[in-house]
Coordinates of C-alpha atoms and ligand atoms in Angstrom, one line a residue:
X1 CA 5.6 -28.9 -3.3
X2 CA 4.3 -25.3 -3.0
X3 CA 4.6 -23.1 -6.0
X4 CA 6.8 -20.1 -5.3
X5 CA 5.6 -16.6 -6.3
X6 CA 7.4 -13.3 -6.1
X7 CA 5.3 -10.3 -5.0
X8 CA 6.9 -7.0 -5.7
X9 CA 5.5 -4.2 -3.6
X10 CA 4.1 -6.9 -1.2
X11 CA 4.1 -4.8 1.9
X12 CA 1.9 -2.2 0.2
X13 CA -1.8 -1.8 0.4
X14 CA -3.0 -4.2 -2.4
X15 CA 0.1 -6.3 -2.3
X16 CA -0.2 -7.2 1.4
X17 CA -3.8 -8.3 1.0
X18 CA -2.8 -10.4 -2.1
X19 CA 0.0 -12.1 -0.1
X20 CA -2.5 -13.2 2.5
X21 CA -4.8 -14.7 -0.2
X22 CA -1.8 -16.3 -2.0
X23 CA -0.6 -17.9 1.2
X24 CA -4.1 -19.1 2.1
X25 CA -4.4 -20.7 -1.4
X26 CA -1.2 -22.7 -0.8
X27 CA 1.4 -20.5 -2.5
X28 CA 4.9 -19.9 -1.1
X29 CA 5.4 -16.1 -1.3
X30 CA 8.5 -14.0 -1.5
X31 CA 8.0 -10.3 -1.0
X32 CA 10.3 -7.6 -2.4
X33 CA 9.7 -4.1 -1.3
X34 CA 11.9 -1.0 -0.9
X35 CA 9.6 0.3 1.8
X36 CA 9.3 3.7 0.0
X37 CA 5.6 3.7 0.8
X38 CA 5.1 1.0 3.4
X39 CA 6.9 -0.5 6.4
X40 CA 8.3 -3.9 7.4
X41 CA 5.9 -4.5 10.2
X42 CA 3.3 -5.4 7.5
X43 CA 5.3 -8.7 7.3
X44 CA 4.6 -9.4 11.0
X45 CA 0.9 -8.6 10.5
X46 CA 0.6 -10.9 7.4
X47 CA 2.1 -13.6 9.6
X48 CA -0.5 -12.9 12.3
X49 CA -3.3 -13.3 9.7
X50 CA -2.1 -16.4 8.0
X51 CA 0.3 -18.0 10.5
X52 CA 2.9 -18.2 7.7
X53 CA 5.7 -15.7 7.6
X54 CA 6.5 -14.7 4.0
X55 CA 10.1 -14.3 2.9
X56 CA 10.8 -10.6 2.8
X57 CA 13.7 -8.8 1.0
X58 CA 14.1 -5.0 1.4
X59 CA 15.2 -4.3 -2.2
X60 CA 14.6 -1.8 -5.0
X61 CA 13.2 -3.4 -8.2
X62 CA 15.4 -0.8 -10.0
X63 CA 18.5 -2.7 -8.7
X64 CA 19.0 -5.2 -11.6
X65 CA 21.9 -7.0 -10.0
X66 CA 20.1 -7.2 -6.7
X67 CA 17.0 -8.6 -8.3
X68 CA 19.1 -11.1 -10.3
X69 CA 20.6 -12.4 -7.1
X70 CA 17.2 -12.6 -5.5
X71 CA 15.9 -14.9 -8.2
X72 CA 19.0 -17.1 -7.7
X73 CA 18.6 -17.0 -3.9
X74 CA 14.9 -18.0 -4.1
X75 CA 15.2 -20.6 -6.8
X76 CA 12.1 -21.8 -8.6
X77 CA 10.1 -18.6 -8.6
X78 CA 7.3 -19.5 -11.1
X79 CA 5.3 -16.3 -11.3
X80 CA 5.5 -12.7 -10.4
X81 CA 2.8 -10.2 -9.3
X82 CA 4.2 -6.8 -9.9
X83 CA 2.6 -4.2 -7.6
X84 CA 5.8 -2.1 -6.9
X85 CA 5.3 1.4 -8.3
X86 CA 4.9 5.0 -7.4
X87 CA 1.1 5.8 -7.6
X88 CA 0.3 9.3 -6.5
X89 CA -1.2 11.1 -9.5
X90 CA -0.5 14.6 -8.2
X91 CA 3.1 13.9 -7.2
X92 CA 3.7 12.4 -10.6
X93 CA 3.0 15.9 -12.1
X94 CA 5.6 17.4 -9.8
X95 CA 8.2 14.6 -10.3
X96 CA 7.6 13.0 -13.7
X97 CA 11.1 11.6 -14.1
X98 CA 10.9 9.8 -10.7
X99 CA 7.7 8.1 -11.9
X100 CA 9.0 7.2 -15.4
X101 CA 12.1 5.7 -13.9
X102 CA 10.5 3.9 -11.1
X103 CA 7.4 2.5 -12.8
X104 CA 9.0 1.7 -16.2
X105 CA 12.5 0.4 -15.3
X106 CA 11.2 -1.8 -12.5
X107 CA 9.0 -3.6 -15.0
X108 CA 11.8 -3.8 -17.6
X109 CA 14.1 -5.4 -15.1
X110 CA 11.6 -8.1 -14.3
X111 CA 10.8 -8.8 -18.0
X112 CA 14.5 -9.2 -18.7
X113 CA 15.1 -11.5 -15.7
X114 CA 12.1 -13.7 -16.3
X115 CA 13.4 -15.8 -19.2
X116 CA 16.8 -16.1 -17.5
X117 CA 15.2 -17.6 -14.4
X118 CA 12.5 -19.6 -16.2
X119 CA 9.6 -17.5 -14.7
X120 CA 6.5 -18.5 -16.5
X121 CA 4.3 -15.4 -16.1
X122 CA 3.6 -12.0 -14.6
X123 CA 0.5 -10.2 -13.4
X124 CA 0.8 -6.5 -13.9
X125 CA -1.1 -3.9 -11.8
X126 CA -2.8 -1.7 -14.3
X127 CA -5.5 0.8 -13.7
X128 CA -8.8 2.0 -15.1
X129 CA -7.0 5.3 -15.4
X130 CA -5.8 4.1 -18.9
X131 CA -9.4 4.7 -20.2
X132 CA -9.5 8.3 -19.2
X133 CA -13.2 9.4 -19.4
X134 CA -14.7 6.5 -21.3
X135 CA -17.1 7.4 -24.2
X136 CA -19.6 4.7 -23.1
X137 CA -20.3 3.2 -19.6
X138 CA -19.8 0.7 -18.2
X139 CA -16.4 0.4 -19.6
X140 CA -15.1 -2.8 -21.2
X141 CA -11.6 -4.0 -22.0
X142 CA -12.2 -3.1 -25.7
X143 CA -12.7 0.6 -24.8
X144 CA -10.0 2.9 -26.4
X145 CA -7.0 3.9 -24.4
X146 CA -7.2 7.7 -24.0
X147 CA -4.3 10.2 -23.6
X148 CA -3.2 9.9 -19.9
X149 CA -4.1 12.9 -17.7
X150 CA -0.9 12.5 -15.6
X151 CA 2.6 11.0 -15.9
X152 CA 1.4 8.3 -13.5
X153 CA -1.4 7.3 -15.8
X154 CA 1.0 7.4 -18.7
X155 CA 3.4 5.0 -17.0
X156 CA 0.5 2.5 -16.8
X157 CA -0.2 2.9 -20.5
X158 CA 3.5 2.6 -21.4
X159 CA 3.9 -0.4 -19.2
X160 CA 1.1 -2.2 -21.0
X161 CA 2.8 -1.5 -24.3
X162 CA 6.1 -2.7 -23.0
X163 CA 4.5 -6.0 -22.0
X164 CA 2.7 -6.4 -25.3
X165 CA 5.9 -5.7 -27.3
X166 CA 8.0 -8.0 -25.1
X167 CA 5.6 -10.9 -25.6
X168 CA 5.2 -10.2 -29.3
X169 CA 9.0 -10.3 -29.7
X170 CA 8.8 -14.0 -28.7
X171 CA 9.7 -13.7 -25.0
X172 CA 8.3 -16.9 -23.4
X173 CA 6.1 -15.0 -20.9
X174 CA 2.4 -15.2 -20.1
X175 CA 1.2 -11.8 -19.0
X176 CA -2.1 -10.9 -17.4
X177 CA -2.8 -7.2 -17.0
X178 CA -5.4 -6.4 -14.4
X179 CA -7.0 -3.0 -14.7
X180 CA -8.1 -2.1 -11.1
X181 CA -10.9 0.4 -10.5
X182 CA -11.0 2.0 -7.1
X183 CA -9.8 -0.4 -4.4
X184 CA -11.0 0.4 -0.8
X185 CA -11.4 -1.2 2.5
X186 CA -9.2 -3.5 4.7
X187 CA -8.8 -7.1 5.7
X188 CA -11.6 -8.4 8.1
X189 CA -8.9 -9.0 10.7
X190 CA -8.1 -5.2 10.7
X191 CA -4.4 -6.3 10.9
X192 CA -3.7 -5.0 7.4
X193 CA -5.2 -2.1 5.5
X194 CA -4.5 1.2 3.7
X195 CA -2.0 3.4 5.5
X196 CA -1.1 6.3 3.2
X197 CA 1.9 8.4 4.1
X198 CA 1.0 12.0 5.1
X199 CA -2.3 13.6 3.9
X200 CA -4.4 11.0 2.1
X201 CA -4.9 11.8 -1.6
X202 CA -7.6 9.1 -2.1
X203 CA -11.2 9.5 -0.9
X204 CA -11.7 6.7 1.6
X205 CA -8.7 7.1 3.8
X206 CA -9.6 10.8 4.0
X207 CA -13.2 9.9 4.9
X208 CA -12.1 7.6 7.7
X209 CA -9.5 10.0 9.1
X210 CA -12.1 12.8 9.1
X211 CA -14.6 10.5 10.8
X212 CA -11.9 9.7 13.4
X213 CA -11.2 13.4 14.0
X214 CA -7.7 13.2 12.5
X215 CA -8.7 15.5 9.7
X216 CA -11.0 18.5 10.4
X217 CA -13.2 18.3 7.3
X218 CA -13.4 16.4 4.0
X219 CA -13.5 18.5 0.9
X220 CA -15.8 17.1 -1.8
X221 CA -14.2 18.1 -5.0
X222 CA -17.2 19.5 -6.9
X223 CA -21.0 18.8 -7.1
X224 CA -21.6 20.4 -10.4
X225 CA -20.7 17.5 -12.7
X226 CA -23.1 15.9 -15.1
X227 CA -24.1 13.1 -12.7
X228 CA -27.4 12.6 -10.7
X229 CA -26.2 14.4 -7.6
X230 CA -23.4 16.4 -9.3
X231 CA -20.5 14.5 -7.6
X232 CA -18.1 12.2 -9.5
X233 CA -18.9 8.5 -9.9
X234 CA -16.4 5.6 -9.4
X235 CA -16.4 1.8 -9.1
X236 CA -15.2 1.1 -5.5
X237 CA -14.0 -2.5 -5.2
X238 CA -13.2 -4.3 -1.9
X239 CA -9.5 -4.8 -1.7
X240 CA -9.9 -8.5 -0.6
X241 CA -12.0 -9.2 -3.7
X242 CA -9.3 -7.6 -5.8
X243 CA -6.6 -9.7 -4.1
X244 CA -8.6 -12.8 -4.8
X245 CA -8.6 -11.9 -8.5
X246 CA -4.8 -12.1 -8.4
X247 CA -4.8 -15.6 -7.1
X248 CA -7.2 -16.8 -9.8
X249 CA -5.0 -15.0 -12.4
X250 CA -1.9 -16.7 -11.0
X251 CA -3.6 -20.1 -11.0
X252 CA -4.4 -19.4 -14.7
X253 CA -0.8 -18.6 -15.5
X254 CA 0.7 -21.6 -13.7
X255 CA -1.9 -24.3 -14.4
X256 CA -2.9 -23.2 -17.9
X257 CA -1.3 -24.7 -21.0
X258 CA -1.8 -21.2 -22.4
X259 CA 1.1 -20.4 -24.7
X260 CA 2.8 -17.0 -24.4
X261 CA 0.1 -14.4 -24.4
X262 CA -1.1 -11.1 -23.0
X263 CA -4.5 -10.9 -21.4
X264 CA -6.4 -7.9 -20.0
X265 CA -9.2 -7.9 -17.4
X266 CA -11.2 -5.1 -15.8
X267 CA -11.3 -5.8 -12.1
X268 CA -14.3 -3.8 -10.8
X269 CA -17.8 -4.4 -9.3
X270 CA -19.7 -3.0 -12.2
X271 CA -21.4 -0.7 -9.7
X272 CA -21.0 3.1 -10.0
X273 CA -21.2 5.2 -6.8
X274 CA -20.9 8.9 -6.4
X275 CA -18.9 10.6 -3.7
X276 CA -22.0 11.9 -2.0
X277 CA -23.6 8.4 -2.2
X278 CA -20.5 6.9 -0.7
X279 CA -20.6 9.4 2.2
X280 CA -24.2 8.5 2.9
X281 CA -23.5 4.8 2.8
X282 CA -20.5 5.2 5.1
X283 CA -22.6 7.0 7.7
X284 CA -25.4 4.4 7.4
X285 CA -22.9 1.5 7.6
X286 CA -20.9 2.8 10.5
X287 CA -23.2 5.2 12.3
X288 CA -20.4 7.8 12.1
X289 CA -21.1 11.2 10.6
X290 CA -18.5 12.7 8.2
X291 CA -17.9 16.5 8.3
X292 CA -17.6 17.7 4.7
X293 CA -18.0 20.7 2.5
X294 CA -18.3 21.0 -1.2
X295 CA -15.4 22.8 -2.8
X296 CA -14.2 23.4 -6.4
X297 CA -13.4 20.6 -8.8
X298 CA -10.0 18.8 -8.6
X299 CA -8.0 19.2 -11.8
X300 CA -7.8 16.0 -13.9
X301 CA -10.7 14.3 -12.2
X302 CA -12.7 11.9 -14.4
X303 CA -16.4 12.6 -14.1
X304 CA -17.7 9.0 -14.1
X305 CA -16.2 5.6 -14.6
X306 CA -17.3 2.1 -13.7
X307 CA -16.4 -1.3 -15.0
X308 CA -18.1 -3.9 -17.1
X309 CA -16.5 -6.9 -15.4
X310 CA -18.3 -9.5 -17.6
X311 CA -15.0 -10.7 -19.2
X312 CA -13.3 -11.3 -15.8
X313 CA -16.5 -12.9 -14.4
X314 CA -16.8 -15.3 -17.3
X315 CA -13.2 -15.9 -18.5
X316 CA -11.5 -15.8 -15.1
X317 CA -14.4 -17.1 -13.1
X318 CA -13.9 -14.1 -10.7
X319 CA -16.6 -12.1 -9.2
X320 CA -16.6 -9.1 -6.7
X321 CA -18.5 -10.4 -3.7
X322 CA -18.5 -7.8 -0.9
X323 CA -21.3 -5.3 -0.5
X324 CA -20.4 -1.6 -0.3
X325 CA -21.6 -1.6 3.3
X326 CA -19.3 -4.4 4.3
X327 CA -16.4 -2.7 2.5
X328 CA -17.0 0.6 4.1
X329 CA -17.3 -1.0 7.5
X330 CA -14.0 -2.8 7.0
X331 CA -12.3 0.6 6.3
X332 CA -13.7 2.1 9.5
X333 CA -12.8 -1.0 11.6
X334 CA -9.2 -0.6 10.3
X335 CA -9.2 3.1 11.2
X336 CA -10.5 2.3 14.7
X337 CA -7.8 -0.4 15.2
X338 CA -5.1 2.1 14.0
X339 CA -6.3 4.5 16.8
X340 CA -6.4 1.7 19.4
X341 CA -2.8 0.8 18.5
X342 CA -1.7 4.4 18.7
X343 CA -0.7 4.4 15.1
X344 CA -3.0 7.1 13.9
Ligands
NAD1 P1 1.3 1.1 -2.4 O1 2.1 2.3 -2.5 O2 0.5 0.8 -1.1 O3 2.2 -0.2 -2.7 C1 3.2 -0.2 -3.6 C2 4.4 -0.8 -2.9 O4 5.5 -0.8 -3.8 C3 4.9 0.0 -1.6 O5 5.0 -0.9 -0.5 C4 6.2 0.6 -2.0 O6 7.1 0.7 -0.9 C5 6.7 -0.4 -3.1 N1 7.6 0.1 -4.1 C6 7.5 1.2 -4.8 N2 8.5 1.3 -5.7 C7 9.3 0.3 -5.5 C8 10.5 -0.2 -6.0 N3 11.1 0.5 -7.0 N4 11.1 -1.3 -5.6 C9 10.4 -2.0 -4.6 N5 9.3 -1.7 -4.0 C10 8.7 -0.5 -4.5 O7 0.2 1.1 -3.6 P2 -1.0 0.1 -3.9 O8 -2.3 1.0 -3.7 O9 -0.9 -1.1 -3.1 O10 -0.9 -0.1 -5.4 C11 -0.2 -1.3 -5.9 C12 -0.2 -1.2 -7.4 O11 -1.5 -1.1 -7.9 C13 0.6 0.0 -8.0 O12 1.3 -0.4 -9.1 C14 -0.5 1.0 -8.3 O13 -0.1 1.8 -9.4 C15 -1.6 0.0 -8.8 N6 -3.0 0.6 -8.6 C16 -3.4 1.1 -7.4 C17 -4.7 1.6 -7.3 C18 -5.2 2.2 -6.0 O14 -6.2 2.9 -6.1 N7 -4.5 1.9 -4.9 C19 -5.5 1.7 -8.5 C20 -5.0 1.1 -9.7 C21 -3.8 0.6 -9.8
WQD2 C1 -12.3 9.4 -5.9 C2 -13.3 10.5 -6.0 C3 -12.4 12.7 -6.2 C4 -10.5 12.9 -2.3 C5 -7.0 7.7 -8.2 C6 -6.0 7.6 -9.3 C7 -6.1 6.3 -9.9 C8 -6.0 5.2 -8.8 C9 -7.0 5.4 -7.8 C10 -3.7 4.5 -8.8 C11 -13.0 11.5 -7.0 C12 -13.2 12.5 -4.9 C13 -11.2 12.4 -3.4 C14 -11.0 13.9 -1.5 C15 -12.9 14.1 -2.9 N1 -4.7 5.2 -8.3 N2 -12.4 13.0 -3.7 N3 -12.2 14.5 -1.9 O1 -9.2 9.9 -8.5 O2 -10.7 7.9 -8.9 O3 -8.3 7.6 -8.7 O4 -6.8 6.7 -7.2 O5 -3.7 3.8 -9.8 O6 -5.1 6.1 -10.9 O7 -6.3 8.6 -10.3 O8 -9.6 8.2 -6.7 O9 -9.9 8.3 -4.3 O10 -8.5 10.1 -5.4 O11 -11.0 10.0 -5.8 O12 -14.0 14.6 -3.3 O13 -10.4 14.4 -0.5 O14 -13.3 11.1 -4.7 O15 -12.7 14.0 -6.8 O16 -14.2 11.9 -7.6 P1 -9.5 8.5 -8.3 P2 -9.7 9.2 -5.5

């Protein structure tokens, strides 16, 4: 009998890649998504990749009654992976209350419903943004949490506290918080990938859209930072490697005799790459030049952050495997396919 997992935000970028890996690992997946930042044809594309159509409910995680009914309709949900959230840092500064409501209440609803429906555990999408600018690099899970630079980052920090307090209060929940670094790339099938609404805020979609001629020119936000080439450094992780980490974490929740607990893991490659290095590697990997110019710094940018993934490597038995070249090529292949399909 397949174990049933609820994936909130499952038609989103990371969620859709995780649904594919869950299905291919034998899990029965139910997706909940309100389609505020994705569309329903992702369900068709997941089916094309795996041959299995996941159950899909268009529903807002803020709808407590609706979520309660969902758990009843899909009896036997054993675990949850909670991706559903608003995630645009800049937008969160313009609309803080939307972010606090969406990102906090959706989690609270799930935590309240879990004991009622005997759900054993939850994997929460956290972010390296909780570290701010780490004092030492690479950054481990023991690094201090710094004051968030945005309401979005603050929602991740508060969510982690909500989870800790809930488990500490005796709620029979096993929670695993995965702190993602910078997920990039697309599934090798190029049937699913990152499809941001409007002008991309993140680096790689902007790079591939510029390379495709959709955007005139990439602005590199500063080359006067305290880094070897002056541009900011990040830990870019292949989204499929990230998705696989969720399957391992869910296996751990469902197969482990671990009593109620909270665990935190950095999910990164351990490799720092600057913006200018990434551009050079993109051009080398794809043969496509990217038109860019150096402009002023972007407010709130962290100068340099990359993971020490040792704990996840050893305790979870998870390792990022893709090279940066393979990852960048997957992003470009996805952009090419979007053009061929007339989508972008
Ligand atoms: P995404 O926007 O592609 O996916 C989020 C999905 O959740 C979307 O499909 C959206 O429609 C859905 N959603 C949002 N609010 C909802 C609600 N109230 N009810 C139901 N569905 C809702 O984002 P992503 O890049 O896949 O990120 C997934 C998670 O990972 C988010 O929690 C994000 O904060 C976190 N994260 C992302 C990154 C990144 O760089 N992409 C880095 C660190 C953490
Ligand atoms: C990466 C680097 C930019 C765009 C953000 C959120 C974080 C997480 C991931 C949700 C930076 C530079 C970017 C551009 C550029 N999201 N850049 N020109 O800022 O590390 O993290 O997304 O959890 O919370 O903060 O990612 O892709 O926006 O930027 O020069 O057009 O690329 O300055 O150095 P970031 P990013």
